Amino acid sequence: MMKTNVDQTHIIQLGLSLSAHLGICRDFDVDCAQHLRNSVSIDVLKQQGIDFSDNKCTGICSADFAEEIERSGLVELLPCVTWATFQSAYDFGYLIKMFTGNKELPEDIKEFMGNVKTYFGPNVYDIKYMIKFCDGLFGGLNSVAATLGVDRVAGSSHQAGSNSLLTLQTFVKMLKMEKNKGKELWEECGGVLFGLGSLNFWHHC
């Protein structure tokens, strides 16, 4: 299902804290009149203030973005970078699609996870998977953050930038959990994306 949806649709938002000169930020150049899309998701984002008519004119071309982020060296710093995510199979699917020139994703999960490792390295963590090993933590990002006492300090839900910051702060809080729980999560949960099974493919790629 994830492969089919990513192959046929376009990325709308990406929650990385990057900006152009003078702090100008852009979404991607999605055209709701032409691109295949999930109407429910589009309506939710519109309610959160996303202006798709403006994105069509001023949004970033995903191919140009992929070229620039690869040129920046961000995806080549592998062991030095930790990617903290929440239920991120689709996020990595869209990113890999961009980095490979909009090619369809591989049919085999092992091959897909190998691509994730190639572009993003071994330190990839999915909080949605991590909470399986934490008593009292469940639900979506807002629920997990609230349980841990992590406040959303900017933006609102369904905005990629705001969610990315909340994800980072929640991840850091989890790594500081008592009784060596944080260390255990760091050592055991790297390289597993929620929804793609519990097998750690890093050991096989």
Short mmCIF file of C-alpha atoms in Angstrom, two decimals:
data_model
loop_
_atom_site.label_atom_id
_atom_site.label_comp_id
_atom_site.label_asym_id
_atom_site.label_seq_id
_atom_site.Cartn_x
_atom_site.Cartn_y
_atom_site.Cartn_z
CA MET A 1 0.00 0.00 0.00
CA MET A 2 2.76 2.46 0.95
CA LYS A 3 4.69 1.73 -2.26
CA THR A 4 1.59 2.17 -4.44
CA ASN A 5 0.62 5.47 -2.81
CA VAL A 6 4.13 6.93 -2.95
CA ASP A 7 4.62 5.80 -6.57
CA GLN A 8 1.39 7.50 -7.67
CA THR A 9 1.25 10.67 -5.56
CA HIS A 10 3.41 13.73 -4.87
CA ILE A 11 5.01 14.92 -1.65
CA ILE A 12 3.27 17.96 -0.10
CA GLN A 13 5.32 18.84 2.99
CA LEU A 14 8.63 17.85 4.53
CA GLY A 15 9.41 18.71 8.14
CA LEU A 16 13.05 19.76 8.01
CA SER A 17 14.12 23.08 9.52
CA LEU A 18 15.71 24.56 6.40
CA SER A 19 15.21 28.02 4.91
CA ALA A 20 16.32 30.26 2.09
CA HIS A 21 17.83 33.76 2.47
CA LEU A 22 16.11 35.85 5.17
CA GLY A 23 14.29 32.79 6.52
CA ILE A 24 11.93 32.34 3.56
CA CYS A 25 10.33 28.87 3.71
CA ARG A 26 8.40 27.05 0.99
CA ASP A 27 6.27 23.92 0.62
CA PHE A 28 6.42 21.75 -2.50
CA ASP A 29 4.83 22.66 -5.85
CA VAL A 30 1.79 20.36 -5.66
CA ASP A 31 -0.92 21.07 -8.26
CA CYS A 32 -4.23 19.88 -6.83
CA ALA A 33 -5.87 20.17 -10.24
CA GLN A 34 -3.44 17.75 -11.93
CA HIS A 35 -1.58 15.60 -9.41
CA LEU A 36 -3.16 12.47 -7.96
CA ARG A 37 -3.94 13.21 -4.32
CA ASN A 38 -5.78 12.17 -1.16
CA SER A 39 -8.70 14.61 -0.97
CA VAL A 40 -9.21 14.13 2.77
CA SER A 41 -5.55 14.94 3.49
CA ILE A 42 -5.71 17.99 1.21
CA ASP A 43 -8.81 19.29 3.04
CA VAL A 44 -7.13 18.83 6.44
CA LEU A 45 -4.05 20.75 5.30
CA LYS A 46 -6.21 23.54 3.85
CA GLN A 47 -7.92 23.86 7.23
CA GLN A 48 -4.46 24.25 8.79
CA GLY A 49 -3.70 27.19 6.49
CA ILE A 50 -1.82 25.53 3.61
CA ASP A 51 -2.40 27.60 0.45
CA PHE A 52 -2.19 25.14 -2.45
CA SER A 53 -2.84 27.78 -5.10
CA ASP A 54 0.25 29.63 -3.85
CA ASN A 55 2.23 26.38 -3.64
CA LYS A 56 1.45 25.71 -7.31
CA CYS A 57 3.16 28.99 -8.24
CA THR A 58 5.91 29.36 -5.62
CA GLY A 59 6.39 25.83 -4.27
CA ILE A 60 9.67 23.96 -4.54
CA CYS A 61 10.17 21.43 -7.34
CA SER A 62 10.85 18.09 -5.61
CA ALA A 63 13.53 17.18 -8.18
CA ASP A 64 15.38 20.45 -7.56
CA PHE A 65 15.11 19.90 -3.81
CA ALA A 66 16.56 16.39 -4.06
CA GLU A 67 19.50 17.71 -6.09
CA GLU A 68 20.23 20.52 -3.65
CA ILE A 69 19.95 18.43 -0.48
CA GLU A 70 22.31 15.82 -1.94
CA ARG A 71 24.72 18.58 -2.96
CA SER A 72 24.60 19.99 0.58
CA GLY A 73 26.12 16.81 1.96
CA LEU A 74 23.33 16.32 4.52
CA VAL A 75 22.52 12.81 3.32
CA GLU A 76 26.20 11.88 3.15
CA LEU A 77 27.04 12.60 6.79
CA LEU A 78 25.53 9.21 7.61
CA PRO A 79 27.10 8.07 10.92
CA CYS A 80 27.14 11.63 12.25
CA VAL A 81 23.42 12.28 11.71
CA THR A 82 20.47 10.85 13.64
CA TRP A 83 17.04 10.93 11.99
CA ALA A 84 14.23 11.11 14.57
CA THR A 85 10.84 10.41 12.99
CA PHE A 86 7.27 9.42 13.77
CA GLN A 87 5.50 6.79 11.63
CA SER A 88 7.85 7.72 8.80
CA ALA A 89 7.65 4.95 6.19
CA TYR A 90 5.86 7.32 3.81
CA ASP A 91 8.32 10.14 4.54
CA PHE A 92 11.30 8.01 3.58
CA GLY A 93 9.37 6.61 0.63
CA TYR A 94 8.83 10.08 -0.83
CA LEU A 95 12.42 11.14 -0.12
CA ILE A 96 13.86 8.07 -1.81
CA LYS A 97 11.52 8.64 -4.73
CA MET A 98 12.94 12.17 -5.08
CA PHE A 99 16.55 11.07 -4.70
CA THR A 100 16.14 8.42 -7.41
CA GLY A 101 14.60 10.71 -10.01
CA ASN A 102 10.96 9.82 -9.29
CA LYS A 103 11.52 6.12 -9.92
CA GLU A 104 8.99 3.69 -8.46
CA LEU A 105 9.91 2.22 -5.09
CA PRO A 106 11.27 -1.34 -5.00
CA GLU A 107 8.78 -4.19 -4.54
CA ASP A 108 10.92 -5.84 -1.86
CA ILE A 109 10.92 -4.35 1.66
CA LYS A 110 14.50 -5.47 2.24
CA GLU A 111 15.62 -3.55 -0.85
CA PHE A 112 13.63 -0.49 0.25
CA MET A 113 15.22 -0.55 3.70
CA GLY A 114 18.60 -0.92 2.03
CA ASN A 115 17.86 2.32 0.17
CA VAL A 116 16.95 4.01 3.45
CA LYS A 117 20.28 2.92 4.90
CA THR A 118 22.18 4.10 1.82
CA TYR A 119 20.71 7.61 1.89
CA PHE A 120 20.15 8.14 5.62
CA GLY A 121 22.57 5.84 7.41
CA PRO A 122 22.09 3.53 10.39
CA ASN A 123 20.77 6.07 12.91
CA VAL A 124 17.12 6.18 11.82
CA TYR A 125 14.54 6.02 14.61
CA ASP A 126 10.74 5.84 14.40
CA ILE A 127 9.06 6.86 17.65
CA LYS A 128 5.87 5.02 16.66
CA TYR A 129 7.92 1.82 16.70
CA MET A 130 9.86 2.77 19.83
CA ILE A 131 6.73 3.22 21.98
CA LYS A 132 5.94 -0.48 21.58
CA PHE A 133 8.62 -1.01 24.21
CA CYS A 134 7.47 1.75 26.59
CA ASP A 135 4.72 1.21 29.15
CA GLY A 136 2.09 3.96 29.07
CA LEU A 137 3.07 5.42 25.70
CA PHE A 138 0.62 4.94 22.84
CA GLY A 139 -1.30 6.74 20.11
CA GLY A 140 -0.19 9.55 17.84
CA LEU A 141 2.58 12.10 18.18
CA ASN A 142 0.50 14.56 20.20
CA SER A 143 -0.52 11.85 22.67
CA VAL A 144 3.02 10.54 23.15
CA ALA A 145 4.44 14.04 23.55
CA ALA A 146 1.76 15.02 26.08
CA THR A 147 2.36 11.89 28.15
CA LEU A 148 6.07 12.71 28.29
CA GLY A 149 5.37 16.35 29.17
CA VAL A 150 6.67 17.73 25.88
CA ASP A 151 4.84 20.87 24.70
CA ARG A 152 4.35 21.99 21.09
CA VAL A 153 6.23 25.30 21.08
CA ALA A 154 5.46 26.43 17.52
CA GLY A 155 2.82 25.95 14.86
CA SER A 156 0.02 23.41 14.99
CA SER A 157 -0.72 19.78 14.23
CA HIS A 158 -0.56 18.74 10.54
CA GLN A 159 2.11 21.37 9.83
CA ALA A 160 5.31 19.55 8.89
CA GLY A 161 7.73 22.00 10.49
CA SER A 162 5.87 22.06 13.79
CA ASN A 163 5.55 18.27 13.85
CA SER A 164 9.25 17.81 13.08
CA LEU A 165 10.26 19.97 16.05
CA LEU A 166 7.83 18.16 18.35
CA THR A 167 9.16 14.82 17.10
CA LEU A 168 12.74 15.85 17.85
CA GLN A 169 11.90 17.04 21.36
CA THR A 170 9.90 13.89 22.08
CA PHE A 171 12.74 11.68 20.83
CA VAL A 172 15.25 13.46 23.07
CA LYS A 173 12.91 13.06 26.05
CA MET A 174 12.61 9.33 25.37
CA LEU A 175 16.39 8.92 25.27
CA LYS A 176 16.52 10.46 28.76
CA MET A 177 14.08 7.95 30.27
CA GLU A 178 15.14 6.42 33.58
CA LYS A 179 16.52 2.95 34.40
CA ASN A 180 18.58 2.81 31.20
CA LYS A 181 15.37 2.71 29.12
CA GLY A 182 16.65 5.46 26.84
CA LYS A 183 19.89 3.58 26.20
CA GLU A 184 17.92 0.42 25.49
CA LEU A 185 15.72 2.22 22.95
CA TRP A 186 18.79 3.70 21.23
CA GLU A 187 20.49 0.33 20.95
CA GLU A 188 17.47 -1.76 19.95
CA CYS A 189 15.23 0.45 17.79
CA GLY A 190 17.57 1.90 15.17
CA GLY A 191 16.69 1.11 11.57
CA VAL A 192 13.14 -0.12 12.10
CA LEU A 193 10.22 1.77 10.56
CA PHE A 194 6.76 1.29 12.04
CA GLY A 195 4.43 -0.65 9.75
CA LEU A 196 7.19 -2.43 7.86
CA GLY A 197 7.69 -5.21 10.40
CA SER A 198 9.90 -5.66 13.43
CA LEU A 199 12.89 -7.16 11.59
CA ASN A 200 15.92 -4.89 11.72
CA PHE A 201 16.96 -4.92 8.07
CA TRP A 202 20.25 -3.14 8.80
CA HIS A 203 21.60 -6.55 9.81
CA HIS A 204 20.85 -7.93 6.36
CA CYS A 205 21.54 -5.08 3.93
#
